Tab-separated table of C-alpha atoms and ligand atoms in Angstrom:
chain	number	residue	atom	x	y	z
A	247	MET	CA	39.493	-87.769	50.403
A	248	THR	CA	38.941	-84.746	47.895
A	249	ILE	CA	41.966	-82.806	46.826
A	250	PHE	CA	41.946	-79.826	44.575
A	251	GLY	CA	45.088	-79.759	42.614
A	252	ILE	CA	47.042	-76.706	40.946
A	253	GLU	CA	49.534	-76.935	38.219
A	254	THR	CA	51.401	-74.106	36.742
A	255	SER	CA	55.044	-75.272	36.270
A	256	CYS	CA	55.473	-74.090	32.684
A	257	ASP	CA	52.922	-72.958	30.091
A	258	GLU	CA	49.746	-74.684	31.265
A	259	THR	CA	47.536	-73.363	33.938
A	260	ALA	CA	45.668	-76.202	35.383
A	261	ALA	CA	43.215	-77.020	38.148
A	262	ALA	CA	41.446	-80.410	38.972
A	263	VAL	CA	39.528	-82.132	41.612
A	264	VAL	CA	40.232	-85.786	42.378
A	265	GLU	CA	38.888	-88.353	44.856
A	266	ASN	CA	41.178	-90.712	46.791
A	267	GLY	CA	44.022	-90.337	44.249
A	268	VAL	CA	42.321	-92.259	41.659
A	269	LYS	CA	38.919	-90.763	40.628
A	270	GLU	CA	39.017	-87.617	38.230
A	271	ILE	CA	35.906	-85.477	39.140
A	272	CYS	CA	36.953	-82.574	36.876
A	273	SER	CA	39.894	-80.887	35.275
A	274	VAL	CA	40.608	-77.536	33.554
A	275	VAL	CA	43.769	-76.894	31.428
A	276	ALA	CA	44.623	-73.452	29.810
A	277	SER	CA	47.740	-73.298	27.813
A	278	SER	CA	49.800	-70.370	26.495
A	279	LYS	CA	51.574	-72.624	23.941
A	280	GLU	CA	50.315	-70.492	20.893
A	281	LEU	CA	52.079	-67.417	22.375
A	282	HIS	CA	55.431	-69.338	22.553
A	283	GLU	CA	54.972	-70.611	18.946
A	284	GLU	CA	55.252	-67.022	17.852
A	285	THR	CA	58.729	-66.495	19.583
A	286	GLY	CA	59.746	-69.915	18.506
A	287	GLY	CA	60.403	-71.001	22.263
A	288	ILE	CA	59.213	-70.166	25.611
A	289	VAL	CA	59.972	-66.808	27.035
A	290	PRO	CA	59.695	-67.185	30.980
A	291	GLU	CA	58.407	-63.862	31.604
A	292	VAL	CA	55.635	-64.214	29.054
A	293	ALA	CA	54.580	-67.470	30.499
A	294	ALA	CA	54.524	-66.196	34.053
A	295	ARG	CA	52.299	-63.152	32.996
A	296	LYS	CA	49.930	-65.574	31.214
A	297	GLN	CA	49.838	-67.614	34.373
A	298	VAL	CA	48.712	-64.520	36.318
A	299	GLU	CA	46.009	-64.002	33.825
A	300	SER	CA	44.682	-67.384	33.637
A	301	ILE	CA	44.949	-68.736	37.284
A	302	THR	CA	41.782	-67.175	38.765
A	303	PRO	CA	39.448	-68.137	35.823
A	304	VAL	CA	40.900	-71.544	35.656
A	305	ILE	CA	40.252	-72.230	39.411
A	306	GLN	CA	36.784	-70.581	39.208
A	307	GLU	CA	35.822	-72.847	36.145
A	308	CYS	CA	37.046	-75.932	37.921
A	309	PHE	CA	34.871	-75.226	41.057
A	310	GLU	CA	31.988	-74.566	38.653
A	311	ARG	CA	32.373	-77.970	36.969
A	312	TYR	CA	32.909	-79.561	40.381
A	313	LYS	CA	29.650	-77.999	41.656
A	314	GLU	CA	27.931	-79.226	38.420
A	315	SER	CA	29.199	-82.742	38.585
A	316	GLN	CA	28.282	-83.246	42.096
A	317	GLY	CA	25.089	-81.499	42.269
A	318	PHE	CA	26.356	-78.916	45.018
A	319	SER	CA	23.882	-76.035	45.754
A	320	SER	CA	26.682	-73.411	45.827
A	321	ILE	CA	30.396	-72.924	45.025
A	322	LYS	CA	30.879	-72.341	48.666
A	323	ASP	CA	29.619	-75.756	49.605
A	324	CYS	CA	31.878	-77.433	47.247
A	325	MET	CA	34.908	-75.475	48.303
A	326	ARG	CA	34.084	-76.495	51.841
A	327	SER	CA	34.094	-80.190	50.764
A	328	VAL	CA	37.633	-79.950	49.654
A	329	ASP	CA	39.909	-81.917	52.189
A	330	ALA	CA	43.286	-80.583	50.917
A	331	VAL	CA	44.966	-78.356	48.295
A	332	ALA	CA	47.847	-79.847	46.240
A	333	VAL	CA	50.238	-77.739	44.197
A	334	THR	CA	53.320	-78.207	42.013
A	335	VAL	CA	56.391	-76.690	43.725
A	336	GLY	CA	58.959	-77.842	41.049
A	337	PRO	CA	60.741	-78.439	38.802
A	338	GLY	CA	59.565	-75.760	36.402
A	339	LEU	CA	60.027	-72.083	35.652
A	340	VAL	CA	60.106	-69.940	38.825
A	341	GLY	CA	57.776	-67.274	37.629
A	342	SER	CA	55.186	-69.673	36.513
A	343	LEU	CA	55.417	-71.973	39.759
A	344	VAL	CA	55.110	-69.095	42.014
A	345	VAL	CA	51.590	-68.080	40.507
A	346	GLY	CA	50.235	-71.506	41.276
A	347	ILE	CA	51.738	-71.687	44.904
A	348	GLU	CA	50.381	-68.205	45.923
A	349	ALA	CA	46.879	-69.277	44.717
A	350	ALA	CA	47.188	-72.379	46.598
A	351	LYS	CA	48.217	-70.702	49.690
A	352	ALA	CA	45.417	-68.399	49.379
A	353	LEU	CA	42.899	-71.178	48.918
A	354	SER	CA	44.327	-73.213	51.605
A	355	LEU	CA	44.135	-70.277	54.100
A	356	ALA	CA	40.718	-69.277	53.005
A	357	LEU	CA	39.273	-72.834	53.330
A	358	GLY	CA	41.339	-73.817	56.489
A	359	LYS	CA	42.643	-76.847	54.648
A	360	PRO	CA	46.038	-78.295	54.456
A	361	ILE	CA	48.417	-77.734	51.553
A	362	ILE	CA	50.339	-80.431	50.021
A	363	PRO	CA	53.529	-79.629	47.825
A	364	VAL	CA	53.873	-82.046	44.744
A	365	ASN	CA	56.972	-82.707	42.694
A	366	HIS	CA	55.862	-82.403	38.927
A	367	LEU	CA	57.798	-85.328	37.849
A	368	VAL	CA	56.490	-87.625	40.630
A	369	GLY	CA	53.032	-86.239	39.541
A	370	HIS	CA	53.498	-87.718	36.001
A	371	ILE	CA	53.925	-91.068	37.613
A	372	TYR	CA	50.643	-90.872	39.324
A	373	ALA	CA	48.704	-90.168	36.009
A	374	ASN	CA	48.734	-93.838	35.886
A	375	PHE	CA	46.483	-94.271	38.901
A	376	ILE	CA	43.641	-92.259	37.676
A	377	ASP	CA	40.608	-94.117	36.557
A	378	ASN	CA	42.740	-97.285	36.020
A	379	LYS	CA	40.790	-100.490	36.498
A	380	ASP	CA	43.940	-102.613	36.776
A	381	THR	CA	45.784	-102.663	40.220
A	382	ILE	CA	49.196	-101.494	39.754
A	383	GLU	CA	51.717	-103.765	41.479
A	384	PHE	CA	55.061	-102.766	42.975
A	385	PRO	CA	57.966	-102.792	42.567
A	386	ALA	CA	57.907	-100.962	39.140
A	387	VAL	CA	60.165	-99.276	36.916
A	388	ALA	CA	58.912	-95.760	35.768
A	389	LEU	CA	60.135	-94.075	32.733
A	390	LEU	CA	59.498	-90.321	32.832
A	391	VAL	CA	59.836	-88.603	29.483
A	392	SER	CA	58.980	-85.095	29.189
A	393	GLY	CA	60.201	-81.971	27.547
A	394	GLY	CA	62.692	-81.303	30.323
A	395	HIS	CA	63.485	-84.809	31.605
A	396	THR	CA	64.139	-88.299	30.944
A	397	ASP	CA	64.549	-90.355	34.009
A	398	LEU	CA	64.321	-94.129	34.922
A	399	VAL	CA	63.135	-94.501	38.454
A	400	LEU	CA	62.755	-97.555	40.471
A	401	VAL	CA	59.358	-97.311	42.365
A	402	LYS	CA	59.527	-99.725	45.355
A	403	ASP	CA	56.338	-98.350	46.706
A	404	HIS	CA	54.332	-95.192	47.254
A	405	HIS	CA	57.005	-92.708	48.483
A	406	LYS	CA	59.880	-95.190	47.898
A	407	LEU	CA	61.456	-94.023	44.703
A	408	GLU	CA	65.302	-94.722	43.633
A	409	TYR	CA	66.912	-92.990	40.787
A	410	VAL	CA	68.481	-95.510	38.253
A	411	GLY	CA	69.411	-93.342	35.304
A	412	GLY	CA	68.600	-90.363	33.239
A	413	THR	CA	69.663	-88.168	30.176
A	414	LEU	CA	73.068	-86.829	30.410
A	415	ASP	CA	72.087	-84.006	28.003
A	416	ASP	CA	68.774	-83.494	26.075
A	417	ALA	CA	65.510	-84.844	27.245
A	418	ALA	CA	63.696	-87.066	24.936
A	419	GLY	CA	60.831	-84.338	24.353
A	420	GLU	CA	63.452	-81.745	23.823
A	421	ALA	CA	64.981	-83.862	21.048
A	422	PHE	CA	61.626	-84.435	19.505
A	423	ASP	CA	61.025	-80.606	19.557
A	424	LYS	CA	64.447	-79.644	18.152
A	425	VAL	CA	64.195	-82.242	15.229
A	426	ALA	CA	60.536	-81.050	14.575
A	427	ARG	CA	61.889	-77.566	14.223
A	428	LEU	CA	64.826	-78.739	11.931
A	429	LEU	CA	61.912	-80.409	9.776
A	430	GLY	CA	60.048	-77.082	9.644
A	431	LEU	CA	57.139	-78.802	11.291
A	432	SER	CA	56.844	-76.513	14.496
A	433	LYS	CA	58.799	-73.827	16.185
A	434	TYR	CA	57.808	-74.981	19.512
A	435	LEU	CA	56.741	-78.269	21.060
A	436	GLY	CA	56.726	-80.207	17.798
A	437	GLY	CA	56.749	-83.778	19.343
A	438	ALA	CA	53.215	-84.722	18.320
A	439	LEU	CA	53.592	-83.076	14.868
A	440	LEU	CA	56.794	-85.110	14.143
A	441	SER	CA	55.113	-88.458	15.154
A	442	LYS	CA	52.201	-87.650	12.867
A	443	LYS	CA	54.566	-87.227	9.929
A	444	ALA	CA	56.361	-90.484	10.900
A	445	GLN	CA	52.977	-92.216	10.697
A	446	GLU	CA	52.826	-90.913	7.020
A	447	CYS	CA	56.108	-92.649	6.195
A	448	GLU	CA	55.398	-95.751	3.825
A	449	GLU	CA	59.000	-97.246	3.817
A	450	ASN	CA	61.693	-96.136	6.149
A	451	THR	CA	64.687	-95.989	3.788
A	452	LEU	CA	66.852	-94.724	6.345
A	453	LYS	CA	66.339	-97.721	8.729
A	454	GLY	CA	69.137	-98.116	11.153
A	455	LYS	CA	71.003	-95.136	9.828
A	456	LEU	CA	70.541	-92.919	12.822
A	457	PRO	CA	72.421	-93.819	16.065
A	458	ARG	CA	70.804	-95.387	19.079
A	459	PRO	CA	72.852	-93.560	21.645
A	460	MET	CA	74.339	-95.482	24.708
A	461	LEU	CA	72.454	-98.773	24.045
A	462	ASP	CA	75.542	-100.696	24.288
A	463	GLN	CA	76.561	-99.230	27.588
A	464	ASP	CA	76.006	-101.123	30.869
A	465	ASN	CA	74.169	-98.280	32.525
A	466	PHE	CA	70.626	-96.815	32.555
A	467	ASP	CA	71.614	-93.324	31.292
A	468	PHE	CA	70.638	-91.750	28.116
A	469	SER	CA	71.858	-89.078	25.622
A	470	PHE	CA	69.897	-87.588	22.782
A	471	SER	CA	71.953	-84.632	21.726
A	472	GLY	CA	74.280	-86.545	19.252
A	473	LEU	CA	70.996	-88.118	17.893
A	474	LYS	CA	69.773	-84.709	17.229
A	475	THR	CA	72.876	-83.553	15.434
A	476	ALA	CA	72.928	-86.827	13.216
A	477	ALA	CA	69.277	-85.918	12.283
A	478	ARG	CA	70.405	-82.482	11.402
A	479	ARG	CA	73.225	-83.765	9.066
A	480	ILE	CA	70.666	-85.935	7.399
A	481	VAL	CA	67.980	-82.896	7.012
A	482	GLU	CA	70.851	-80.934	5.499
A	483	GLU	CA	71.625	-83.646	2.845
A	484	LYS	CA	68.338	-83.074	1.475
A	485	LYS	CA	68.188	-86.519	0.194
A	486	TYR	CA	65.336	-87.875	2.309
A	487	SER	CA	61.701	-86.775	2.829
A	488	THR	CA	60.363	-85.342	6.005
A	489	GLU	CA	58.248	-88.473	6.668
A	490	VAL	CA	61.326	-90.727	6.392
A	491	ILE	CA	63.446	-88.798	8.495
A	492	ALA	CA	60.677	-88.302	11.145
A	493	LYS	CA	60.147	-91.940	11.242
A	494	GLU	CA	63.720	-92.968	11.561
A	495	PHE	CA	64.207	-90.463	14.361
A	496	GLU	CA	61.149	-91.704	16.201
A	497	ASP	CA	62.312	-95.202	15.827
A	498	ALA	CA	65.701	-94.409	17.203
A	499	VAL	CA	64.254	-92.883	20.359
A	500	VAL	CA	61.704	-95.602	20.851
A	501	ASP	CA	64.288	-98.207	20.393
A	502	VAL	CA	66.508	-96.565	23.223
A	503	LEU	CA	63.860	-95.732	25.582
A	504	THR	CA	62.182	-99.309	25.320
A	505	GLU	CA	65.422	-101.495	25.393
A	506	LYS	CA	66.974	-99.451	28.399
A	507	THR	CA	63.615	-99.714	30.373
A	508	ILE	CA	63.325	-103.417	29.658
A	509	LYS	CA	67.066	-103.882	30.799
A	510	ALA	CA	66.127	-102.173	34.102
A	511	VAL	CA	63.050	-104.393	34.358
A	512	LYS	CA	65.219	-107.471	34.226
A	513	LYS	CA	67.861	-106.193	36.361
A	514	PHE	CA	65.716	-105.024	39.261
A	515	GLY	CA	63.109	-107.877	38.822
A	516	VAL	CA	60.173	-105.550	38.797
A	517	LYS	CA	56.471	-106.625	37.776
A	518	THR	CA	55.314	-103.437	36.339
A	519	ILE	CA	56.357	-100.640	33.914
A	520	LEU	CA	54.962	-97.019	34.451
A	521	LEU	CA	55.335	-94.380	31.641
A	522	GLY	CA	54.778	-90.749	32.295
A	523	GLY	CA	55.435	-87.519	30.710
A	524	GLY	CA	54.452	-85.657	27.470
A	525	VAL	CA	56.458	-88.126	25.385
A	526	SER	CA	54.356	-91.090	26.664
A	527	ALA	CA	51.662	-89.622	24.478
A	528	ASN	CA	53.701	-90.909	21.519
A	529	THR	CA	51.852	-93.761	19.737
A	530	SER	CA	54.764	-95.502	18.581
A	531	LEU	CA	56.345	-95.463	22.036
A	532	ARG	CA	52.919	-96.609	23.610
A	533	ASP	CA	52.673	-99.659	21.135
A	534	ARG	CA	56.221	-100.849	21.581
A	535	PHE	CA	56.226	-100.840	25.314
A	536	MET	CA	52.854	-102.715	25.232
A	537	LYS	CA	54.337	-105.294	22.836
A	538	GLU	CA	57.789	-105.601	24.592
A	539	SER	CA	56.316	-105.890	28.124
A	540	ALA	CA	53.669	-108.519	27.142
A	541	ARG	CA	56.593	-110.602	25.445
A	542	ILE	CA	58.449	-110.909	28.774
A	543	GLY	CA	55.249	-111.066	30.831
A	544	ILE	CA	55.237	-107.739	32.404
A	545	LYS	CA	52.394	-105.212	32.719
A	546	THR	CA	52.940	-101.645	31.198
A	547	HIS	CA	50.615	-98.937	32.384
A	548	ILE	CA	50.422	-95.885	30.270
A	549	PRO	CA	48.173	-92.869	31.184
A	550	PRO	CA	45.403	-91.916	28.602
A	551	ILE	CA	46.821	-89.270	26.302
A	552	ARG	CA	45.094	-86.353	27.709
A	553	LEU	CA	46.889	-87.084	31.091
A	554	CYS	CA	50.287	-87.607	29.595
A	555	THR	CA	50.830	-83.807	28.979
A	556	ASP	CA	50.674	-81.392	31.867
A	557	ASN	CA	47.551	-81.096	33.879
A	558	ALA	CA	46.542	-80.822	37.556
A	559	VAL	CA	44.828	-84.306	37.900
A	560	TYR	CA	47.932	-86.142	38.522
A	561	ILE	CA	49.169	-83.351	40.909
A	562	ALA	CA	46.099	-84.043	43.025
A	563	GLY	CA	46.567	-87.872	42.620
A	564	ALA	CA	50.149	-87.682	43.688
A	565	ALA	CA	49.255	-85.542	46.705
A	566	PHE	CA	46.907	-88.280	47.985
A	567	PHE	CA	49.599	-91.100	47.818
A	568	ASN	CA	52.286	-88.856	49.159
A	569	ASN	CA	50.243	-86.951	51.606
A	570	ARG	CA	52.646	-84.745	53.533
A	571	PRO	CA	51.051	-81.401	54.374
A	572	GLU	CA	53.573	-78.661	54.946
A	573	LYS	CA	53.303	-75.382	56.728
A	574	TYR	CA	52.482	-72.385	54.352
A	575	GLU	CA	55.892	-70.499	55.209
A	576	LYS	CA	57.774	-73.586	54.137
A	577	ILE	CA	56.270	-73.927	50.776
A	578	ASP	CA	58.223	-72.277	48.175
A	579	ALA	CA	59.104	-72.723	44.443
A	580	ASN	CA	62.118	-74.837	43.586
A	581	PRO	CA	62.705	-74.704	40.011
A	582	ALA	CA	65.459	-77.207	40.033
A	583	LEU	CA	63.708	-79.961	42.039
A	584	GLY	CA	64.797	-83.421	40.851
A	585	ILE	CA	62.821	-86.607	40.761
A	586	MET	CA	64.286	-87.808	43.936
A	587	ASP	CA	63.598	-84.382	45.938
A	588	LEU	CA	60.397	-83.882	48.048
A	589	LEU	CA	59.492	-87.615	48.606
B	108	KG4	O1	55.226	-83.345	30.279
B	108	KG4	P1	55.060	-82.372	29.143
B	108	KG4	O2	53.623	-81.985	28.774
B	108	KG4	O3	55.798	-80.888	29.755
B	108	KG4	C1	56.869	-80.974	30.508
B	108	KG4	O4	56.882	-81.359	31.644
B	108	KG4	O5	58.005	-80.903	29.927
B	108	KG4	O6	55.953	-82.732	27.864
B	108	KG4	C2	56.042	-82.006	26.782
B	108	KG4	C3	56.830	-82.756	25.799
B	108	KG4	C4	57.231	-81.844	24.633
B	108	KG4	O7	58.708	-81.960	24.357
B	108	KG4	C5	56.339	-82.355	23.512
B	108	KG4	O8	56.865	-82.273	22.132
B	108	KG4	C6	56.370	-83.901	23.901
B	108	KG4	O9	56.249	-83.793	25.248
B	108	KG4	N1	55.157	-84.743	23.231
B	108	KG4	C7	55.489	-85.620	22.243
B	108	KG4	C8	54.224	-86.217	22.008
B	108	KG4	N2	53.346	-85.335	22.550
B	108	KG4	C9	53.874	-84.434	23.457
B	108	KG4	N3	56.572	-86.064	21.952
B	108	KG4	C10	56.641	-87.150	21.000
B	108	KG4	N4	55.193	-87.624	20.388
B	108	KG4	C11	54.116	-87.129	20.979
B	108	KG4	N5	53.022	-87.550	20.505
B	109	ZN	ZN1	55.287	-82.143	32.628
């Protein structure tokens, strides 16, 4: 089954073609990140306008690449070969979501093919199935760590998710971004830059000085706003280098995310850990998960870095495994969708 996926939940405009939920045929991602760097944060109206500008060229480029990779003689032929159109319906910015949804409706109508609504967060989980040579065994615990969400989810099977816990305040990515800003590394989406600085740290002279929030609590919830405030105090002291603060902050986040996930693995007796979301691109987090899970004989799957941040490949993948076509008139943007909605 060939699915054409569209993702426009925030500041990326993306389209992709995926076969049977696992084989990436082609993918195109355009980002308006640079515009939001200028304003030091995302202005939803600006992001939505950029989505309007980018959606048609991104879809066209994706069909071009599909045609080329499969040797179709015309774009029409390759459009006809698509079995369904998948689109992110939430969570996200409403103005951005609507652009992708309307484009998906138009394609679906023109091609006479069904449309499959996809939850962006569930999509992140399915990045693990793309071109993965290993078989993913259920039940699994999924840790979703993005700019807007930090959730622990028990994945009993496709379509069978149970919410286990999540952040009570900031998401892990949001905390990375805010501390990167405090350190003067980036005004917008500084997680990767903070991580780069942390790698340059030769000795962590702050080791253990930042809190590891909620680790001692018997639940699966997280809190990152106190950690962010503690990091601010240390930055204001001006006693430590950027590299050292970045390293200690990253270690604190990684400690909490790893330990709470391993605790969930033990409690629910699962065989597998699945990581997803932009923060799962973090090298230190990836290394720690691989090490800790190997120690207890559990397999961790982590998507390749380019599939951790937003794209349409995992949207098309998720649609294959949770294939529930909806009628056009029922498909609407839902900016506040949670991980458990739309299963
Ligand atoms: O999943 P995503 O692309 O967008 C959302 O759905 O939110 O995640 C973006 C988040 C941002 O907060 C960004 O700073 C963070 O992922 N991120 C990272 C890294 N790469 C992206 N955080 C830490 N280390 C990284 N290498
Ligand atoms: Zn995302």
